[in-house]
Tab-separated table of C-alpha atoms in Angstrom:
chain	number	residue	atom	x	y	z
W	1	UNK	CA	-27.395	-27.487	55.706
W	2	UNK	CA	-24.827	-28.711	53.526
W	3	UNK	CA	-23.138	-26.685	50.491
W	4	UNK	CA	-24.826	-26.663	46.825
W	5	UNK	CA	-25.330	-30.671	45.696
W	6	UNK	CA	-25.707	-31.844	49.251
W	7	UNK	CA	-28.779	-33.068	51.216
W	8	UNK	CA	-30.183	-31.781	54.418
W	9	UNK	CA	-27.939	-33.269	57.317
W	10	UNK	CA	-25.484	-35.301	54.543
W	11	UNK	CA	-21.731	-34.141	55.311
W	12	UNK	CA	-20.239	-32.845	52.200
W	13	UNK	CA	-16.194	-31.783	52.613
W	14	UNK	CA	-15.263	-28.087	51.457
W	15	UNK	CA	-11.783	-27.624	49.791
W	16	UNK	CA	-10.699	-24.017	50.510
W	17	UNK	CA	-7.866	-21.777	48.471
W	18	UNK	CA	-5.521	-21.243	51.051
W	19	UNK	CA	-5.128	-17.325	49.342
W	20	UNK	CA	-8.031	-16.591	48.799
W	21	UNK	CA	-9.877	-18.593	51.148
W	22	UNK	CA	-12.895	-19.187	48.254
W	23	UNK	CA	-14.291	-22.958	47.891
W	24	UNK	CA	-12.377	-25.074	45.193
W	25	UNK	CA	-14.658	-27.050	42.621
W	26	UNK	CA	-15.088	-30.532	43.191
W	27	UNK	CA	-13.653	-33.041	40.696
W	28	UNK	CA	-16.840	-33.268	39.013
W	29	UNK	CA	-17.387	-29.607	38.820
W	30	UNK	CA	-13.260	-29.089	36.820
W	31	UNK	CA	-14.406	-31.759	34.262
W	32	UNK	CA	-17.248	-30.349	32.569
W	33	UNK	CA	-17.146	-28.821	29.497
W	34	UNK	CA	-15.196	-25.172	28.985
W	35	UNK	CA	-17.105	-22.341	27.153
W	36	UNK	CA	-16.260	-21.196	24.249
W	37	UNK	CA	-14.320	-17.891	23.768
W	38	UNK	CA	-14.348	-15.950	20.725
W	39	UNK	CA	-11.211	-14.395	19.557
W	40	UNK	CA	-12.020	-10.180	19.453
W	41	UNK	CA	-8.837	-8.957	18.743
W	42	UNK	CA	-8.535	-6.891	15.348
W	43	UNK	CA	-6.486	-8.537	12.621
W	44	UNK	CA	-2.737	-7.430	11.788
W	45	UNK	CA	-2.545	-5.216	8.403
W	46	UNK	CA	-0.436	-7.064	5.875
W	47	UNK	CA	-0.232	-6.594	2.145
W	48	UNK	CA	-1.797	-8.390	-0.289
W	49	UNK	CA	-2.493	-7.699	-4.193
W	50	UNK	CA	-5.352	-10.359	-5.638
W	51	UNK	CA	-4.809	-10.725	-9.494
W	52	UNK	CA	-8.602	-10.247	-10.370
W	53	UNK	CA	-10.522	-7.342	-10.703
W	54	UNK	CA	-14.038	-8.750	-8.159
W	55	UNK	CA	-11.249	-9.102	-5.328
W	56	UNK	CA	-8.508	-6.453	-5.792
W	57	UNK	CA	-10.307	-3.072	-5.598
W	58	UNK	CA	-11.148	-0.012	-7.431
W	59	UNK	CA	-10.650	0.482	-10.963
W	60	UNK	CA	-8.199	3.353	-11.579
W	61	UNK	CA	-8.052	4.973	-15.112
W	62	UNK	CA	-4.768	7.109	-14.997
W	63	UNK	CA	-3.828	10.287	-17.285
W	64	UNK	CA	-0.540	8.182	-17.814
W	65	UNK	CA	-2.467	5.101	-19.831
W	66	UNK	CA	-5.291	4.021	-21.163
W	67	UNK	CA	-5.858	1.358	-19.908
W	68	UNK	CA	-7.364	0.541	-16.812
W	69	UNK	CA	-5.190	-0.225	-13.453
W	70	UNK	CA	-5.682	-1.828	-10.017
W	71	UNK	CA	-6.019	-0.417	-6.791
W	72	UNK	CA	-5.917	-2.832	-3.368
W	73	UNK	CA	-4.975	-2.754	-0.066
W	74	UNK	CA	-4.590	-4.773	2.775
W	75	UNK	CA	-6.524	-7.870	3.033
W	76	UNK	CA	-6.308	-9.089	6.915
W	77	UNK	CA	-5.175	-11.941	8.019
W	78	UNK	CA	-6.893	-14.070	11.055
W	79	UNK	CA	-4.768	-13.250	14.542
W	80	UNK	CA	-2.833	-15.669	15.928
W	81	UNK	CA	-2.364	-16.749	19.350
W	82	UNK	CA	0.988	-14.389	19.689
W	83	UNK	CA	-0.936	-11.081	18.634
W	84	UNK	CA	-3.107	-11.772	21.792
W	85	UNK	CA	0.040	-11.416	24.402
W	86	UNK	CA	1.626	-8.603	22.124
W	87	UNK	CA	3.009	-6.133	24.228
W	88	UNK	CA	1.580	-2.479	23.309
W	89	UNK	CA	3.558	-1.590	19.703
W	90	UNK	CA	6.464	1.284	19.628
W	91	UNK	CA	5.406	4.388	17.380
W	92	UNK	CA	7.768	4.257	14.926
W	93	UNK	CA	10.686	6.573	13.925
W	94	UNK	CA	9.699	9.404	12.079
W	95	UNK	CA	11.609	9.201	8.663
W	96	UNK	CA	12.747	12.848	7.836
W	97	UNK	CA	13.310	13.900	4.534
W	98	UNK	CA	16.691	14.219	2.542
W	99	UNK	CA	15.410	16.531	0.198
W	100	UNK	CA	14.461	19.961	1.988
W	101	UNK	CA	10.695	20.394	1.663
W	102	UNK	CA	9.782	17.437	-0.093
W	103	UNK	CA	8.077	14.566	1.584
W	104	UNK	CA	9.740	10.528	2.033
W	105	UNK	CA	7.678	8.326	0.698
W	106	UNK	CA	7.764	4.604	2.240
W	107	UNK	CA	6.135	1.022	1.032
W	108	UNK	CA	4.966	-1.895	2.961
W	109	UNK	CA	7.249	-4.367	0.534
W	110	UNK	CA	10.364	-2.587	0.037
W	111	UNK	CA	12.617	-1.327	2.766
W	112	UNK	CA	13.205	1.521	0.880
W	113	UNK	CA	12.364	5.590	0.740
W	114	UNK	CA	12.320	8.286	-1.655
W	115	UNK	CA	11.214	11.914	-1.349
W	116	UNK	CA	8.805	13.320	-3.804
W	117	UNK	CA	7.992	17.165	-4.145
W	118	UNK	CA	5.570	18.677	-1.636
W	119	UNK	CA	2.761	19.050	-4.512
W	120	UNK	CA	2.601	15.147	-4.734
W	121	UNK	CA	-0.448	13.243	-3.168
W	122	UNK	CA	1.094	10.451	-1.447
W	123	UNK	CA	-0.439	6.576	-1.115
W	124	UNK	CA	-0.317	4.679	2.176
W	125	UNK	CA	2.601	2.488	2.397
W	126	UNK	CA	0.052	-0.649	2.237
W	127	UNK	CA	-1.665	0.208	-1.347
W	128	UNK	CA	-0.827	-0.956	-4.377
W	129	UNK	CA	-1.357	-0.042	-7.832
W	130	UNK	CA	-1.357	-2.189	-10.830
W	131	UNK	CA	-1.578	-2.448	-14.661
W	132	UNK	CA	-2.804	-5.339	-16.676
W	133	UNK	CA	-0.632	-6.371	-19.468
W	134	UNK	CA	-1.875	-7.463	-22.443
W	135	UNK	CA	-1.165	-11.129	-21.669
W	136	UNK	CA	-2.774	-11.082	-18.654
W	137	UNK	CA	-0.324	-10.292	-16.204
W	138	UNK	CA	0.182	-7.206	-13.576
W	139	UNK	CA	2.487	-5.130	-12.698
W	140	UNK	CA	2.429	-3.353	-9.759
W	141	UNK	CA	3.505	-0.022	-8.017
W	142	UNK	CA	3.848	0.524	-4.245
W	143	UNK	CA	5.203	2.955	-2.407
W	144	UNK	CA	3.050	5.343	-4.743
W	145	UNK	CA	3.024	8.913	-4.748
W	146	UNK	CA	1.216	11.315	-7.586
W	147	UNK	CA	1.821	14.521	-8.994
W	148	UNK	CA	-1.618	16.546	-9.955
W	149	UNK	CA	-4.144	13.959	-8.478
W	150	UNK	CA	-7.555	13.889	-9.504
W	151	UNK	CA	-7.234	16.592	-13.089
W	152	UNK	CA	-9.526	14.961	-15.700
W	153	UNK	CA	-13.088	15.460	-14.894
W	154	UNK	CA	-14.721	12.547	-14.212
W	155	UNK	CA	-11.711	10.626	-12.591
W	156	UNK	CA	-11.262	11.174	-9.321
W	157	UNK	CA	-7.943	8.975	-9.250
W	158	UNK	CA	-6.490	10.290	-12.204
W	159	UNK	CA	-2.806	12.276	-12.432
W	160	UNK	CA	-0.330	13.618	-14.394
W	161	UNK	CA	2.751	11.937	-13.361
W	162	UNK	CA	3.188	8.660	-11.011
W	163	UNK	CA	6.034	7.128	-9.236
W	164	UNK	CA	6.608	3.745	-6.710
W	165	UNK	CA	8.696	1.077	-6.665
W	166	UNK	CA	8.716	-2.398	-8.747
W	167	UNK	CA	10.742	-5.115	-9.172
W	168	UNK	CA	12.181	-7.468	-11.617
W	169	UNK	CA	13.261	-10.588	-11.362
W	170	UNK	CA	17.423	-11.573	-11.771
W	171	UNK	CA	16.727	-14.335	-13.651
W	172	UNK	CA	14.853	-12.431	-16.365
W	173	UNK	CA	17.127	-9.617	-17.740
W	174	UNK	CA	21.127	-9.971	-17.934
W	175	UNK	CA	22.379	-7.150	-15.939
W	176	UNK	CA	21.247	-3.611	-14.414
W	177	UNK	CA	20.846	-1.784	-17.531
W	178	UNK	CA	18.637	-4.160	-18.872
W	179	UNK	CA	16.411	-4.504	-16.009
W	180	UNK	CA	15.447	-0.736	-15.995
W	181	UNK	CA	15.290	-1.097	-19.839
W	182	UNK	CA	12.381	-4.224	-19.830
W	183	UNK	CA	10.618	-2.270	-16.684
W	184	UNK	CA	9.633	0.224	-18.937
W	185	UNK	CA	8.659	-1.843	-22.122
W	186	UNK	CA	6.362	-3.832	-19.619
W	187	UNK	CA	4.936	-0.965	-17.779
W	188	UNK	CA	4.537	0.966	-21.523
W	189	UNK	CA	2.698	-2.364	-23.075
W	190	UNK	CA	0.983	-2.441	-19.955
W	191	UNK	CA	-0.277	1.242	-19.602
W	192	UNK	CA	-0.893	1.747	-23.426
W	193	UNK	CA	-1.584	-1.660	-25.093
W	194	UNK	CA	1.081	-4.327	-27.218
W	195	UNK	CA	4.066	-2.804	-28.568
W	196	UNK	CA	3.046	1.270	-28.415
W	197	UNK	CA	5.231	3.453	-30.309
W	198	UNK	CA	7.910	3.726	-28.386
W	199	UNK	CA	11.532	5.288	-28.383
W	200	UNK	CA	14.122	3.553	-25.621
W	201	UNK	CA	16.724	6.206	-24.725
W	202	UNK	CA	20.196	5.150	-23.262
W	203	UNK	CA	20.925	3.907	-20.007
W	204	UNK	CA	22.609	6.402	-17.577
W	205	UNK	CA	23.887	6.088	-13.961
W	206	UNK	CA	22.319	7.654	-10.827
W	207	UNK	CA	24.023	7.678	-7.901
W	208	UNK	CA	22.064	7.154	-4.574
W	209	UNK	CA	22.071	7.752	-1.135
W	210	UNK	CA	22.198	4.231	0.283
W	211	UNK	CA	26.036	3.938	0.836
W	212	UNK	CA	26.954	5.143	-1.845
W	213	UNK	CA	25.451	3.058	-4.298
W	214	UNK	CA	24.694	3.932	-8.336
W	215	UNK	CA	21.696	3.008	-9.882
W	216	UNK	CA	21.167	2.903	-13.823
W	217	UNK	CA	18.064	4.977	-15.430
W	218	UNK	CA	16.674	4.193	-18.424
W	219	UNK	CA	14.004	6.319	-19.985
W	220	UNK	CA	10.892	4.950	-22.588
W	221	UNK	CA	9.430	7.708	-24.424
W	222	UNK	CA	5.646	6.929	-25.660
W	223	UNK	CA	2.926	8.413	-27.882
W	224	UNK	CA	-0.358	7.333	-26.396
W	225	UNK	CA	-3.887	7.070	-28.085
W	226	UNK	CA	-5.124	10.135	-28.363
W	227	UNK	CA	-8.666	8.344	-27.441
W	228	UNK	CA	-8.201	8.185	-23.728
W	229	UNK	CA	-9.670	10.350	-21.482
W	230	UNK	CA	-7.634	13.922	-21.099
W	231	UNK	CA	-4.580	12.943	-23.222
W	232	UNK	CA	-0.893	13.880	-23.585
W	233	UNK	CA	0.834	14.012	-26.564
W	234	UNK	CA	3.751	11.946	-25.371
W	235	UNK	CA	4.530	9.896	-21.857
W	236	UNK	CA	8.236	9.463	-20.383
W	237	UNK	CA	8.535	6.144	-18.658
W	238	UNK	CA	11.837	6.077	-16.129
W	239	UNK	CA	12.964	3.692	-14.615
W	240	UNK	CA	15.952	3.728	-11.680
W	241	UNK	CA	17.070	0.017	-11.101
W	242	UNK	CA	18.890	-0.485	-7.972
W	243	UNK	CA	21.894	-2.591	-8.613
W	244	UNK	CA	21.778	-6.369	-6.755
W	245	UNK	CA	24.044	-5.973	-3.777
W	246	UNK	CA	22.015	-2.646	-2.885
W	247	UNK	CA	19.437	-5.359	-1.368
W	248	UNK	CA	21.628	-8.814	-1.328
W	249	UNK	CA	19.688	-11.946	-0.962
W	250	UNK	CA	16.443	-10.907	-2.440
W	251	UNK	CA	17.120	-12.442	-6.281
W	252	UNK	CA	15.237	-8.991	-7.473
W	253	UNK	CA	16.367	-5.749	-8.860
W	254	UNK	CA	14.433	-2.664	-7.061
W	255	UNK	CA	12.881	-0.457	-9.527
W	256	UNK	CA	11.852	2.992	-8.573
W	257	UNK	CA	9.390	4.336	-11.821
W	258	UNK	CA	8.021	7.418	-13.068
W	259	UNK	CA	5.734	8.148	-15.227
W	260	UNK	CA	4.912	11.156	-16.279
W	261	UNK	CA	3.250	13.069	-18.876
W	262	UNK	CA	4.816	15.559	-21.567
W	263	UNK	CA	3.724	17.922	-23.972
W	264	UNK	CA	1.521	19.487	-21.018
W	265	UNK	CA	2.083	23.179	-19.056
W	266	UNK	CA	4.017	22.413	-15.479
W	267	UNK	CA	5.056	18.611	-17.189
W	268	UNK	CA	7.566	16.783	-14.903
W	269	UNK	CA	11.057	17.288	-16.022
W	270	UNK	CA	13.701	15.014	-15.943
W	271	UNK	CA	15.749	16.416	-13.562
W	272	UNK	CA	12.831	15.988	-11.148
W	273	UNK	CA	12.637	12.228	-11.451
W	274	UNK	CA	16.231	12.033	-11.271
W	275	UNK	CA	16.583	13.756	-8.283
W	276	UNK	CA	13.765	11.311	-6.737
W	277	UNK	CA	15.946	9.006	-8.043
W	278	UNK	CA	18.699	10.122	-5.906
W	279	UNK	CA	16.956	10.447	-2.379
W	280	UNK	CA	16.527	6.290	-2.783
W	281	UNK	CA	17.630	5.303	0.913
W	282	UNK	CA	17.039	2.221	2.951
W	283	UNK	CA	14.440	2.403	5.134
């Protein structure tokens, strides 16, 4: 008897793998149609912020504002054929701490690092949190740590002070001082509604730890609504602007802000957020 497709006493040639010594398909048999294989590999985490509220997350009502703000994380892209051959990924470096007993923070978009005190709650790298300005456009925070997360009853999300980096673009302000100066007008319209009372202080330089550069902090006092749940009688709105050739190439000044409650017992100080200010490193 013949192999499988042959009759009874009808000669049918074998082609054998020479390694393996297994029959080879016949020409018919390679021709017909391949199955089809699902892709099961999980999808690579990558950042991305959605600009309306039924895509981007959970709404975040923050001691610092009024107003409600944006949280959202990664949204997944599909894998391409490259992530199937990846080789297994290296850990990463450990990124110590400048500041002795404080904690670095890090964010998926900037290749940057502070360190915040140990009593901050800190954010993944790859979440994002954002205010809605009055016109309809966000701002954003990443890189996100908190000071005294989740105070006010009723809001688990709340705090009393909050820093992460922004950015501005180079095109919209005409220098360094004036980019930390508009980040906080738009993050103090955008926290506590069109033009809050407000009082801009005077610009003053900050020198960092990446090579030596100096940064320029500006600081927006503001008097909130006293409507909002678990008020403060005042908010300071800081804002350390990286100067240009600190990241060269990117058309964007790097903003690290803090906001932070005043009036209150254990209020962030100023020489807190400028010493965050000086741990800024690259990454």
């Amino acid at each position: 008897m013949t192999g499988p497709g042959g009759h009874i006493d009808e000669p049918r040639q074998w082609f054998v793998d020479p390694l393996t010594g297994r029959p080879l398909e016949t020409e018919a048999e390679q021709t017909r149609p391949l199955p089809v294989i699902r892709e099961t590999v999980p999808p690579r985490r990558r950042l991305r912020l959605r600009p309306t509220l039924g895509v981007l997350g959970l709404v975040l009502v923050l001691a610092v504002g009024t107003t409600a703000t944006y949280q959202a994380r990664t949204a997944p892209p599909p894998p391409s054929a490259h992530d199937l051959v990846l080789p297994d990924p290296v850990p990463a470096t450990r990124i110590e701490p400048v500041i002795a007993g404080w904690q670095p923070v890090q964010s998926d978009d900037h290749p940057l690092v502070y360190d915040a005190p140990p009593d901050w709650k800190l954010e993944e790298p790859d979440v994002a949190i954002g205010y809605e300005t009055p016109a309809g456009d966000l701002v954003t925070l990443q890189g996100v740590a908190r000071y005294r997360h989740a105070f006010c009853p009723g809001s688990d999300l709340s705090a009393r002070a909050m820093a992460g980096f922004t950015t501005i673009d180079e095109g919209e302000v005409g220098g360094l001082a004036q980019a930390a100066e508009e980040t906080t007008i738009r993050w103090a319209e955008a926290a506590y509604g069109h033009a809050p009372k407000a009082e801009i202080g005077k610009a003053g330089p900050v020198p960092v730890l990446d090579g030596g550069t100096t940064a320029t902090a500006v600081t927006t006092t503001v008097v909130p609504a006293q409507d909002g749940p678990c008020p403060a009688p005042s908010v300071a709105i800081t804002a350390i602007a990286l100067p240009l050739r600190a990241l060269p190439g990117s058309g964007r000044y790097h903003v690290l802000l803090v906001l932070a409650d005043q009036g209150i017992p254990g209020a962030i100080a100023s020489g807190v957020v400028l010493k965050m200010g000086e741990s800024i490193r690259r990454e």
